[in-house]
mmCIF file of C-alpha atoms in Angstrom:
data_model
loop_
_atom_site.group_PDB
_atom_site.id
_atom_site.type_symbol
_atom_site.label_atom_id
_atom_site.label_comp_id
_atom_site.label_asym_id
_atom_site.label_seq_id
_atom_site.Cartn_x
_atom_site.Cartn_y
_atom_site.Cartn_z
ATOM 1 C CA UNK Z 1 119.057 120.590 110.822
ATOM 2 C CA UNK Z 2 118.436 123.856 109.185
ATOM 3 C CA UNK Z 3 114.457 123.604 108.244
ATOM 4 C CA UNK Z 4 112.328 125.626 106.779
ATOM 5 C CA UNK Z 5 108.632 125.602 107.000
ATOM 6 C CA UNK Z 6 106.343 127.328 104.740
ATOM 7 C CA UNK Z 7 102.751 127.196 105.813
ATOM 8 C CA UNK Z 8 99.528 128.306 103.697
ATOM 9 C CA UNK Z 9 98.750 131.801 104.338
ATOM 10 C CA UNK Z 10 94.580 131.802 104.430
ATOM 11 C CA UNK Z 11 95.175 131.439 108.196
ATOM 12 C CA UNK Z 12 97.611 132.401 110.667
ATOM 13 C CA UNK Z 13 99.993 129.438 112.770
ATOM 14 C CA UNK Z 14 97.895 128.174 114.474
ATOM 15 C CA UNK Z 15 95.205 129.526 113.664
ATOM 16 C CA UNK Z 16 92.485 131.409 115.777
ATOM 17 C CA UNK Z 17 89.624 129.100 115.303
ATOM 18 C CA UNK Z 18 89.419 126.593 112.610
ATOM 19 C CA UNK Z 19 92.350 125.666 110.005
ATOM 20 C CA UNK Z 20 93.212 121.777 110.209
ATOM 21 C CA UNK Z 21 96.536 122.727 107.725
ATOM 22 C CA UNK Z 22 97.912 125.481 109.556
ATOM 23 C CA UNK Z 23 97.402 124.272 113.313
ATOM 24 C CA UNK Z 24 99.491 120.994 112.040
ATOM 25 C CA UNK Z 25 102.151 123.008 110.593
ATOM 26 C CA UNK Z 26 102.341 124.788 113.773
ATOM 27 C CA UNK Z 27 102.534 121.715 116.113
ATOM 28 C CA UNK Z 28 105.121 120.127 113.699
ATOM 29 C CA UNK Z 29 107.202 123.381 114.028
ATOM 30 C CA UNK Z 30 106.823 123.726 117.398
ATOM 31 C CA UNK Z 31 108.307 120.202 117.839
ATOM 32 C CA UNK Z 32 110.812 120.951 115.550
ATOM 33 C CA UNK Z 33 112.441 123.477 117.583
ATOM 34 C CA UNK Z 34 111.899 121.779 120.671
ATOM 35 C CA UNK Z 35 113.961 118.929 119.334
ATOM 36 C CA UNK Z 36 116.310 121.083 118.557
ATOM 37 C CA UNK Z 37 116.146 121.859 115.007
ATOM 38 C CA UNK Z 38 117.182 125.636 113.722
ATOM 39 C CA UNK Z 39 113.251 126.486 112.210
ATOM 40 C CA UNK Z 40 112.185 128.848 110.019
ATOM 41 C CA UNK Z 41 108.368 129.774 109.533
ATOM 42 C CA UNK Z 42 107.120 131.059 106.341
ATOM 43 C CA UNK Z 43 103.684 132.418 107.174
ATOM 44 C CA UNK Z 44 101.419 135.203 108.227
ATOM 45 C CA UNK Z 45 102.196 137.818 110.118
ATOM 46 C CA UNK Z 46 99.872 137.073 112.919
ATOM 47 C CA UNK Z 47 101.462 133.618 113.469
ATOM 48 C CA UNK Z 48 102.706 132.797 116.887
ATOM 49 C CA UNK Z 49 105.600 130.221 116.835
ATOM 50 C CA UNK Z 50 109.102 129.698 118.606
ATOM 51 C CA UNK Z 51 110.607 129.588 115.631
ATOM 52 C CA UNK Z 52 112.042 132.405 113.127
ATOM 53 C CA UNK Z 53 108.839 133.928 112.000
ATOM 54 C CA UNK Z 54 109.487 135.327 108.033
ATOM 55 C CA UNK Z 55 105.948 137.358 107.950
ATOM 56 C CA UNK Z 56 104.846 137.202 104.580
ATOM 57 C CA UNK Z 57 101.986 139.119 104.821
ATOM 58 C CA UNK Z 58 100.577 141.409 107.738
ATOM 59 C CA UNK Z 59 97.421 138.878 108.675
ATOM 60 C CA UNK Z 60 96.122 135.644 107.571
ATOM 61 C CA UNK Z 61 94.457 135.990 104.000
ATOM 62 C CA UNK Z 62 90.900 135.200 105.706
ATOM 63 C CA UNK Z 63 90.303 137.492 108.219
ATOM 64 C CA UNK Z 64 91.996 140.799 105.977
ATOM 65 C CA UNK Z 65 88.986 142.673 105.442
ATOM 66 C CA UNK Z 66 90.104 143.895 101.754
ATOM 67 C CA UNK Z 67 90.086 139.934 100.916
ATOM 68 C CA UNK Z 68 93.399 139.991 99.126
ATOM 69 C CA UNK Z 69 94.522 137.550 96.230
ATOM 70 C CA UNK Z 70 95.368 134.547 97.821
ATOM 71 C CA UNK Z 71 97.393 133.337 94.603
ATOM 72 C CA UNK Z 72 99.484 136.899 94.501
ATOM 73 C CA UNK Z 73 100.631 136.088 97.974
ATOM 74 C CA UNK Z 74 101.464 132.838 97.659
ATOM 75 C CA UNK Z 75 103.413 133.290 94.836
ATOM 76 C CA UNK Z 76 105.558 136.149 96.629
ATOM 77 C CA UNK Z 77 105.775 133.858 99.657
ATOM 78 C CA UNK Z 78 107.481 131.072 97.102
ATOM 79 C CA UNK Z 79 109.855 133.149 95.436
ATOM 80 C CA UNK Z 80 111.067 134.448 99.174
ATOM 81 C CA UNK Z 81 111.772 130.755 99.879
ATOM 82 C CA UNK Z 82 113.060 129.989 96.750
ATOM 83 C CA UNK Z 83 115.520 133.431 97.407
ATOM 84 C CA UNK Z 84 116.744 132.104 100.719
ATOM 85 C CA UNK Z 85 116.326 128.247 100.091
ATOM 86 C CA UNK Z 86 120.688 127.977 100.169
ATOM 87 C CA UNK Z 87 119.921 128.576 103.950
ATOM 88 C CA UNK Z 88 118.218 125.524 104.194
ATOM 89 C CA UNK Z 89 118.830 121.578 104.483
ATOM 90 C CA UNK Z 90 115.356 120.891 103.625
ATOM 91 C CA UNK Z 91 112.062 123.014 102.799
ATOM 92 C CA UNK Z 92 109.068 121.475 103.680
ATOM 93 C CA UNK Z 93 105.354 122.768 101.575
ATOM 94 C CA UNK Z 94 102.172 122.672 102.932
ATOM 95 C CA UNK Z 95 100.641 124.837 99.868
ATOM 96 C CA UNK Z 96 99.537 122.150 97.443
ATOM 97 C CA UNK Z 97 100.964 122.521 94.420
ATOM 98 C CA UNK Z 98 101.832 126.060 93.682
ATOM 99 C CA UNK Z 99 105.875 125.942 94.431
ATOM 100 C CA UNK Z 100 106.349 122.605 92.220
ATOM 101 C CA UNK Z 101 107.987 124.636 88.838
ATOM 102 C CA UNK Z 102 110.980 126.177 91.354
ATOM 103 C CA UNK Z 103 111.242 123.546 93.212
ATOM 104 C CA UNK Z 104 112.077 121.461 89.634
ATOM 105 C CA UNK Z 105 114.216 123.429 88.514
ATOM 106 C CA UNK Z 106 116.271 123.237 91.365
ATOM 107 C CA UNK Z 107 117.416 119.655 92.062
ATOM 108 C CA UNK Z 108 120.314 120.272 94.553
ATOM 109 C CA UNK Z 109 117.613 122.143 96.952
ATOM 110 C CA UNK Z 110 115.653 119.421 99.095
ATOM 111 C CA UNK Z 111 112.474 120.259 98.879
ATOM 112 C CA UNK Z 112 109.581 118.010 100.021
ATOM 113 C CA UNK Z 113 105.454 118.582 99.968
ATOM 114 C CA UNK Z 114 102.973 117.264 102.442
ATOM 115 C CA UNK Z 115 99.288 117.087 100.439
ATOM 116 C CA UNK Z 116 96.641 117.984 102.973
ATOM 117 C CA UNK Z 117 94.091 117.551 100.836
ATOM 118 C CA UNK Z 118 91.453 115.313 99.041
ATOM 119 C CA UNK Z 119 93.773 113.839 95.906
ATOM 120 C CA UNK Z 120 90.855 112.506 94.077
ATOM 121 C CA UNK Z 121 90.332 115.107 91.939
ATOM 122 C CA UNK Z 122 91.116 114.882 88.427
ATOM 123 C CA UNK Z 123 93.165 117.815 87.424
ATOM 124 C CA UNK Z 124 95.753 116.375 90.117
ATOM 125 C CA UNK Z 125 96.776 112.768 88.207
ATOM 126 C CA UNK Z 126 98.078 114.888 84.673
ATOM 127 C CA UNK Z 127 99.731 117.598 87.271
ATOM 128 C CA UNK Z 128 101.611 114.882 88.934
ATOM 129 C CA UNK Z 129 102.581 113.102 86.184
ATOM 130 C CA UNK Z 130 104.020 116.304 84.576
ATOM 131 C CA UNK Z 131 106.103 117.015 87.551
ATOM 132 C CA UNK Z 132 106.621 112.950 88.582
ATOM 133 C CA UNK Z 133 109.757 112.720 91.290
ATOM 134 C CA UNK Z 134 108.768 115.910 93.210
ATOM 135 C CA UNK Z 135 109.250 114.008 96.929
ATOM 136 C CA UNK Z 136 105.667 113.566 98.427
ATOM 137 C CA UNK Z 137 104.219 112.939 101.787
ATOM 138 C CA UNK Z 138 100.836 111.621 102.546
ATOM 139 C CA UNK Z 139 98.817 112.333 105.916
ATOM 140 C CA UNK Z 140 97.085 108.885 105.211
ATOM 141 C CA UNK Z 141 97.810 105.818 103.298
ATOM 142 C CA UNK Z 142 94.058 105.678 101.890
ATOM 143 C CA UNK Z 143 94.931 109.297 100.770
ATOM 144 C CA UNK Z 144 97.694 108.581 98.184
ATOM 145 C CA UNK Z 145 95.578 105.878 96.489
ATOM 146 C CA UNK Z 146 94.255 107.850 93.996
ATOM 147 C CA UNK Z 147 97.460 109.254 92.802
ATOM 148 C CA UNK Z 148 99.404 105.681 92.632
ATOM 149 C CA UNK Z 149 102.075 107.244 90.435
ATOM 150 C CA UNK Z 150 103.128 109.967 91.973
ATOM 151 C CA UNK Z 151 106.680 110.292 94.120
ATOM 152 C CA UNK Z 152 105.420 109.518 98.024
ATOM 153 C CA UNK Z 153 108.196 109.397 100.304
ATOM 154 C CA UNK Z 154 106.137 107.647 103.283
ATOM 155 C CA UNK Z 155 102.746 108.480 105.312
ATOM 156 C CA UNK Z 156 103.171 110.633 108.211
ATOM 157 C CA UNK Z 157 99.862 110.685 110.650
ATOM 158 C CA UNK Z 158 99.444 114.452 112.091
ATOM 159 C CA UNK Z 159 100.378 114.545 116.283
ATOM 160 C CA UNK Z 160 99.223 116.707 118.634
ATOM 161 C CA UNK Z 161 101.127 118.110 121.489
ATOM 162 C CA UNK Z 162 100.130 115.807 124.292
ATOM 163 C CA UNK Z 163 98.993 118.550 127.255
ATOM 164 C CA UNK Z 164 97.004 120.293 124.709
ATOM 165 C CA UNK Z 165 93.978 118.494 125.316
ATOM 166 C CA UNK Z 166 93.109 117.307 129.120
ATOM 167 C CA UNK Z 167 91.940 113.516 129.164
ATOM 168 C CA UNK Z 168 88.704 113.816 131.180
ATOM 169 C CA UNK Z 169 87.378 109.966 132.614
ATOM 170 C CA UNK Z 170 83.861 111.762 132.922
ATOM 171 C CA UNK Z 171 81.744 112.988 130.235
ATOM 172 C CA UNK Z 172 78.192 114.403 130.396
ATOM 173 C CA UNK Z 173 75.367 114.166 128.339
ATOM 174 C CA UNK Z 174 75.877 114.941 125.111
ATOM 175 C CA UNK Z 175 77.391 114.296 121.703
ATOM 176 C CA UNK Z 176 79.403 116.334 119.968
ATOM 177 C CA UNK Z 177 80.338 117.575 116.345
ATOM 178 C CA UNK Z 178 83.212 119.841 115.415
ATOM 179 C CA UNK Z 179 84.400 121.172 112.252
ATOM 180 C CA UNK Z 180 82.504 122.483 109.166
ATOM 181 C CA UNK Z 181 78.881 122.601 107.982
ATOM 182 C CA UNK Z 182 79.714 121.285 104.252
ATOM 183 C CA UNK Z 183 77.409 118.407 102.165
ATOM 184 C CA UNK Z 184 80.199 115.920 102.504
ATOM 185 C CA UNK Z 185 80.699 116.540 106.128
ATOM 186 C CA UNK Z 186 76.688 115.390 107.329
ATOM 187 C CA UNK Z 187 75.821 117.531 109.952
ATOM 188 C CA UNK Z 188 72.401 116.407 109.017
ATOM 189 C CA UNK Z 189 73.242 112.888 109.776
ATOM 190 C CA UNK Z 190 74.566 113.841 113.370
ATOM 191 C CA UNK Z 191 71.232 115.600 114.230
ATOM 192 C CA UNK Z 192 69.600 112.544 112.929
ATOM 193 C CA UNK Z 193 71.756 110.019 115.215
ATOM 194 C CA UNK Z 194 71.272 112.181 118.263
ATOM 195 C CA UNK Z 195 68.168 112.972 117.750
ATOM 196 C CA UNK Z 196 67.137 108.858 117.932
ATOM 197 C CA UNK Z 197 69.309 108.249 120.773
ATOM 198 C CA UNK Z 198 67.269 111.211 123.011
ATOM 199 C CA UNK Z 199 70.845 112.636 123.504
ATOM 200 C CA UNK Z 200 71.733 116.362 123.210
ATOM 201 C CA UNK Z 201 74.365 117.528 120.051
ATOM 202 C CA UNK Z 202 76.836 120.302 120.470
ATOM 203 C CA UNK Z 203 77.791 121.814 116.964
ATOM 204 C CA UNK Z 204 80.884 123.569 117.336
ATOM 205 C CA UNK Z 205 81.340 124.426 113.280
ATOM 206 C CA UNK Z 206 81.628 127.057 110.779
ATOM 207 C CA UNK Z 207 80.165 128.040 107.553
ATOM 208 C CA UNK Z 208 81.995 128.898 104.576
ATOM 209 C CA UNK Z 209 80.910 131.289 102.192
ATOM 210 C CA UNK Z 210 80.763 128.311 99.770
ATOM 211 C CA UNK Z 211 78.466 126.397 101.735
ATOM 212 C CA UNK Z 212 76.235 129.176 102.796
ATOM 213 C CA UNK Z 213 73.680 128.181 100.153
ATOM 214 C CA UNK Z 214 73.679 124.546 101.170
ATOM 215 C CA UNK Z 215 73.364 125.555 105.552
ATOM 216 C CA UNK Z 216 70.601 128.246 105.112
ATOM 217 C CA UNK Z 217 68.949 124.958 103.308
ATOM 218 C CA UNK Z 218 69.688 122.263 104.486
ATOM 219 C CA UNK Z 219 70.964 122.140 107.743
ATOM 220 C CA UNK Z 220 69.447 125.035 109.427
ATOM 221 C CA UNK Z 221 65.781 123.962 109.936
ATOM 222 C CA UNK Z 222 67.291 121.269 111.682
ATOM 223 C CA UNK Z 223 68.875 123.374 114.179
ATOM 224 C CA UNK Z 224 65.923 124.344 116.152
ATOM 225 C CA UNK Z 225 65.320 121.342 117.132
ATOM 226 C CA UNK Z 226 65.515 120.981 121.169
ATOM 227 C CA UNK Z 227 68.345 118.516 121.728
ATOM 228 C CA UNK Z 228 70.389 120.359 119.119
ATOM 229 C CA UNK Z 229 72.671 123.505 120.681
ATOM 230 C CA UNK Z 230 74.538 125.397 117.658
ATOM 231 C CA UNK Z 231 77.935 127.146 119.147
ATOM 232 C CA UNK Z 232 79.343 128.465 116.008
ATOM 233 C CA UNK Z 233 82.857 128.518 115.086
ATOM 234 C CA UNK Z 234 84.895 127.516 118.318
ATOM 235 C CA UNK Z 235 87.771 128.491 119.389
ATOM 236 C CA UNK Z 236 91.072 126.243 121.155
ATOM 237 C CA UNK Z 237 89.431 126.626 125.047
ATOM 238 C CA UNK Z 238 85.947 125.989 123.661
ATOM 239 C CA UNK Z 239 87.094 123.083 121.634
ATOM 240 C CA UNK Z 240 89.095 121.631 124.445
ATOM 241 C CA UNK Z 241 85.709 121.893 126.783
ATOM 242 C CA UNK Z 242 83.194 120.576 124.174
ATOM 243 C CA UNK Z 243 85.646 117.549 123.218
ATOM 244 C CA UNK Z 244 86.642 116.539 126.269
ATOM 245 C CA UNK Z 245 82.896 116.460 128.031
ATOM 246 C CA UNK Z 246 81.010 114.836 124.882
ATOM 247 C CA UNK Z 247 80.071 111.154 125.520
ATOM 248 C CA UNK Z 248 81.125 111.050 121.950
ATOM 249 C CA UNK Z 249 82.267 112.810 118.802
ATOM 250 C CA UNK Z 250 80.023 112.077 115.872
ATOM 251 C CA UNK Z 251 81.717 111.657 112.292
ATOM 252 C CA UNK Z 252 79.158 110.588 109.529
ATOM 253 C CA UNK Z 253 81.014 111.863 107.084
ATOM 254 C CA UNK Z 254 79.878 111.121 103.114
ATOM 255 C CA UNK Z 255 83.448 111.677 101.436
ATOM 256 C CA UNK Z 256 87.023 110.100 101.423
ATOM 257 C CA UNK Z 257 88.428 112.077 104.810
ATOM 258 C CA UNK Z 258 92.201 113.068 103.960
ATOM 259 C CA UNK Z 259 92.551 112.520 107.991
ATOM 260 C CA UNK Z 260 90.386 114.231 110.054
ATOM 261 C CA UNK Z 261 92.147 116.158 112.843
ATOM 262 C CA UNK Z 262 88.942 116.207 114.929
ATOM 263 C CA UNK Z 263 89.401 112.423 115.346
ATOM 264 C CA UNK Z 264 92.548 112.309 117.535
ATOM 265 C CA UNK Z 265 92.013 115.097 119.205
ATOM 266 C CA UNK Z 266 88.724 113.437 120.353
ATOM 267 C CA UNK Z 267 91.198 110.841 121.509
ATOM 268 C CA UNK Z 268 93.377 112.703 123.293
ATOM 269 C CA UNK Z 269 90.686 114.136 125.104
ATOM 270 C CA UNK Z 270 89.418 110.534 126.058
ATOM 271 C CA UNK Z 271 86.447 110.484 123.568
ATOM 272 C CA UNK Z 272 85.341 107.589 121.701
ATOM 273 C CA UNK Z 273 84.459 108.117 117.999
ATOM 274 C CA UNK Z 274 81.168 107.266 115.815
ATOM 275 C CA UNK Z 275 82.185 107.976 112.330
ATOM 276 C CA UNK Z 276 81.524 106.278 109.301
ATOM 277 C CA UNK Z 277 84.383 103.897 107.810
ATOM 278 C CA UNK Z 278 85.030 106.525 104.954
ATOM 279 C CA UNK Z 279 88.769 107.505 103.806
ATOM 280 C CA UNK Z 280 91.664 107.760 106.452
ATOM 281 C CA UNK Z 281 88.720 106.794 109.259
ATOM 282 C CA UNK Z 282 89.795 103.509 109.391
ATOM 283 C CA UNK Z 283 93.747 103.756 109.783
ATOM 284 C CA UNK Z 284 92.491 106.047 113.003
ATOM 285 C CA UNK Z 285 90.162 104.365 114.858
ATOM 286 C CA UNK Z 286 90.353 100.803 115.944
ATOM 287 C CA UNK Z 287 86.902 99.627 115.608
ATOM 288 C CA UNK Z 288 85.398 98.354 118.794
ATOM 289 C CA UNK Z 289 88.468 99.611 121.343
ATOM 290 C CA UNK Z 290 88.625 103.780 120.413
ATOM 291 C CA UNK Z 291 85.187 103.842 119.120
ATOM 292 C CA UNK Z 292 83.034 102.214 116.183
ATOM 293 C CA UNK Z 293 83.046 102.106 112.797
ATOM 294 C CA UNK Z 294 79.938 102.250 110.876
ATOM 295 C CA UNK Z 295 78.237 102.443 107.004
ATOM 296 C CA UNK Z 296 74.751 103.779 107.677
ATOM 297 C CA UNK Z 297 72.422 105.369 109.970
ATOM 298 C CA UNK Z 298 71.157 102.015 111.485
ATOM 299 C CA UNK Z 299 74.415 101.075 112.367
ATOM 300 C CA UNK Z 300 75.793 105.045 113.411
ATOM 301 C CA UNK Z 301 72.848 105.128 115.855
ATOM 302 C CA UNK Z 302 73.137 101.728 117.347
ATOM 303 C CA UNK Z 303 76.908 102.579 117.716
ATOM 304 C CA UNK Z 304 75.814 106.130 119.600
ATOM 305 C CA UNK Z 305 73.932 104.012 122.053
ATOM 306 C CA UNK Z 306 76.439 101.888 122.939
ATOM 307 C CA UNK Z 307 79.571 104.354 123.582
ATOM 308 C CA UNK Z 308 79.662 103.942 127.342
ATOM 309 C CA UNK Z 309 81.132 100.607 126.434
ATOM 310 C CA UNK Z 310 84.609 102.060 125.140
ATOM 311 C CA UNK Z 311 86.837 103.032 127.776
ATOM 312 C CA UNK Z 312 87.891 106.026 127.754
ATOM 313 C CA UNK Z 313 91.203 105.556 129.206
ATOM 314 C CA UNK Z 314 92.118 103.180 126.115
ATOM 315 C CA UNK Z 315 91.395 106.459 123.843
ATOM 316 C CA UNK Z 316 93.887 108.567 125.611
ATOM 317 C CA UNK Z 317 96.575 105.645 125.412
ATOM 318 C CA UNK Z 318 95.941 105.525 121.763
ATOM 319 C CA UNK Z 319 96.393 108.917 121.210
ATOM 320 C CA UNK Z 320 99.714 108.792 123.214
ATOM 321 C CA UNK Z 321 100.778 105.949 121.459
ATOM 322 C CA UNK Z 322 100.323 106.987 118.047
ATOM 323 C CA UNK Z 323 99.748 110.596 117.475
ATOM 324 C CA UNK Z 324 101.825 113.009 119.855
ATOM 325 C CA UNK Z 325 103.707 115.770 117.675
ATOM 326 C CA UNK Z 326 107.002 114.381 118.344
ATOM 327 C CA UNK Z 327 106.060 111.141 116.799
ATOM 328 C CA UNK Z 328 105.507 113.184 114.042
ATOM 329 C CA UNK Z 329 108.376 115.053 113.878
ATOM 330 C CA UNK Z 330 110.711 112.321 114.722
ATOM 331 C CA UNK Z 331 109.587 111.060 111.373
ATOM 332 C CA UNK Z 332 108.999 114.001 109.420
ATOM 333 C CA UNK Z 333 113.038 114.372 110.476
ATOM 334 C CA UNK Z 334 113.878 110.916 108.852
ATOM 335 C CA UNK Z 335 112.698 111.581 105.516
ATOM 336 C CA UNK Z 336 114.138 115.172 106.119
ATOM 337 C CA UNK Z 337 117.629 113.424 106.635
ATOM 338 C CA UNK Z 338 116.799 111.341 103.471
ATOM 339 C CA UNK Z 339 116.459 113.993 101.114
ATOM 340 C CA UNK Z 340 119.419 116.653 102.613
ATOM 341 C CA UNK Z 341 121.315 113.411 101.792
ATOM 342 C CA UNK Z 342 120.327 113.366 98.301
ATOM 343 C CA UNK Z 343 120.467 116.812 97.705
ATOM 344 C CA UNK Z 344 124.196 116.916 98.817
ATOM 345 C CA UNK Z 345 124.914 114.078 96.099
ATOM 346 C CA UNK Z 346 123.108 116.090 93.366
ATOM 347 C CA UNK Z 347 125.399 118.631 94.133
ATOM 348 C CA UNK Z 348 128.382 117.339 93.879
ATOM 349 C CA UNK Z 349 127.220 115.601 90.887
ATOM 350 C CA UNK Z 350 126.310 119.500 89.619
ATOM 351 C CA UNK Z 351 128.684 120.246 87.083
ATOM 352 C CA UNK Z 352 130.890 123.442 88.077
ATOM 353 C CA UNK Z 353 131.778 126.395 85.744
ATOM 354 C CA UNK Z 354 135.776 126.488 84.727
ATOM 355 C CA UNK Z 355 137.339 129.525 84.016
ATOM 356 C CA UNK Z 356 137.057 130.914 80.515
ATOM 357 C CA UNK Z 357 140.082 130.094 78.430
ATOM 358 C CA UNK Z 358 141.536 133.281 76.998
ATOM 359 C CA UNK Z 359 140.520 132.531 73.239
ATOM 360 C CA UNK Z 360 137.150 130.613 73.866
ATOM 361 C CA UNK Z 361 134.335 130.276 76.356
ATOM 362 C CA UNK Z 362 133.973 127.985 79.371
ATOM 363 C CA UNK Z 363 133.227 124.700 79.989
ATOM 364 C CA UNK Z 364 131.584 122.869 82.829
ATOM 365 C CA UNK Z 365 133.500 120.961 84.416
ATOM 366 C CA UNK Z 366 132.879 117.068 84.284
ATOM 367 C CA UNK Z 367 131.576 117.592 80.818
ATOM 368 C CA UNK Z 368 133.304 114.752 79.733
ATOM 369 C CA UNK Z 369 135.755 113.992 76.863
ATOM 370 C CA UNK Z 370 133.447 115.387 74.145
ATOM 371 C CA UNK Z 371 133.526 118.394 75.840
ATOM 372 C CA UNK Z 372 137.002 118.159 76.615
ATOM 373 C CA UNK Z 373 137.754 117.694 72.504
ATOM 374 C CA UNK Z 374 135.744 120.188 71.566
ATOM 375 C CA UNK Z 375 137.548 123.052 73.427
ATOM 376 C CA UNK Z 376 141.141 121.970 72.196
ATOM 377 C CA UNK Z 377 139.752 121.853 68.809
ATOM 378 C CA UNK Z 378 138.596 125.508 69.297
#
């Protein structure tokens, strides 16, 4: 199939450090093309990708030091698509919401949008309503339950490639915690679970500027303490070494996860999970064999203490089991097939301009017999 990928453009694909949207996008191309499928890339110009890169802009939107308009891009990123999109079987979105007025107004183009992101909020119901049939995918089915209207296709888990991460039978001393230092995201309640079990934390995270405020707070006093080692933002070989030697990765999360990348790649790396039973958390992690699942501190620190119970080897086989990239692909592909398949009936059932008759104008073709009276009665 001819595919066409168009990824967000605040980071490159992958992306350096952290970016849970664009790093999926570029696994998911990645085993596109290695399945054989003719890609195309829509993204920024510092992407890396084995498929035919169309550089939107020179860098990803974050790390331009002139902090461009993220909107102004976008949109010239969606009318390049929309320009090209006869190229293309099927054009997959990872952008939200910003391509659905093309993408209506052009039925015979199979279009399809994967929403990465929390769905709870409550501009979203009225958008989706407006613009009810565009073909959605969810990354989890606890995601789509606050939008029960809207046009879902199916749920498609994210995959990782499986030698990306190194399954490692023998962790050392310490918990980890990677991702971002947000409210909803309780760094603070790590620190607290470590802190009780006399274990060390790792805390391989970043700060937005949005949560600056809320770190400087809340969470950095907390950072001095001993057992508590802050890394920063982390890179791929950094994340690889702090995942795969953690005794466990902590998730005490306090909002309704979307997914939670960090969780299977914990997996893959042969890492049990703590993380509280919030969102997608449990459709991930089977309570008990891949880690626990807990609903407050009591319960999140009695889990910590008992991690060396989980074996590590049944994490791995999850993670090969369930969420490799070309499980993904392989089903991203079916509904793919689905919609071409559609989009080649609604255009054939497109009517098709007719000649002008010398002494009138034109009419479509398949108009029917109204429209075929009319024009012998002109």
């Amino acid at each position: 199939m001819k595919i066409a990928q168009v990824a967000p453009l605040f980071e490159s694909v992958p992306p350096q450090a952290y970016g849970g949207t664009e790093r999926v996008v570029s696994y998911l191309t990645e085993a596109l093309v290695e399945a054989g499928h003719d890609v195309t890339l829509f993204a920024s110009g510092d992407s890396v990708t084995t498929a035919d890169l169309v550089a939107v802009c020179e860098r990803s939107l974050r790390t331009d030091p002139h902090r461009p308009d993220w909107t102004a891009w976008h949109m010239v990123m969606v009318d390049e698509v929309f320009e090209r999109a006869a190229e293309f079987d099927v054009i997959h979105f990872h952008i939200d919401t910003l391509h659905y007025p093309l993408a209506r107004r052009c039925p015979a183009v199979a279009c399809l949008t994967t929403l990465h992101g929390r769905l709870d909020l409550p501009a979203l119901q009225p958008l989706h309503r407006h613009f009810a049939g565009h073909p959605l995918v969810s990354i989890s089915r606890h995601q789509r339950n606050s939008l029960p209207g809207a046009s879902f296709m199916g749920t498609v888990h994210h995959g990782l490639p499986p030698g990306l991460f190194d399954f490692n039978p023998r962790p050392r001393d310490y918990f980890a915690f990677l991702g971002r230092i947000s409210p909803e995201k309780r760094l603070d309640r790590a620190i607290e679970i470590a802190v009780a079990c006399g274990t060390p934390l790792k805390v391989g995270a970043k700060v937005d500027d949005a949560d600056r405020d809320y770190f400087e707070r809340t969470i950095e006093p907390l950072l001095s303490h001993p057992l508590v080692e802050y890394l920063g933002e982390v890179g791929d070989v950094d994340k690889k070494v702090l995942l795969g030697g953690a005794r466990a990765l902590l998730f005490p999360i306090d909002w309704p996860e979307p997914f939670g990348l960090v969780l299977i790649e914990a997996l893959a790396s042969g890492t049990p999970v703590v993380a509280y039973g919030h969102g997608s958390v449990p459709e991930l992690i089977d309570d008990g064999v891949t880690g626990f699942i807990v609903h407050d501190q009591a319960q999140a620190i009695a889990a910590a203490r008992r991690v060396h119970e989980v074996d590590r080897a049944r994490c791995r086989q999850a993670f090969e089991q369930r969420f490799t990239s070309a499980r993904m692909a392989q089903q991203y592909v079916a509904l793919y097939e689905q919609l071409s398949a559609g989009a080649r009936r609604a255009a054939r059932r497109a009517p098709i301009p007719v000649p002008a008759a010398p002494d009138g104008p034109a009419v479509a073709a398949g108009a029917g017999a109204a429209g075929r009276q009319a024009e012998t009665e002109r």
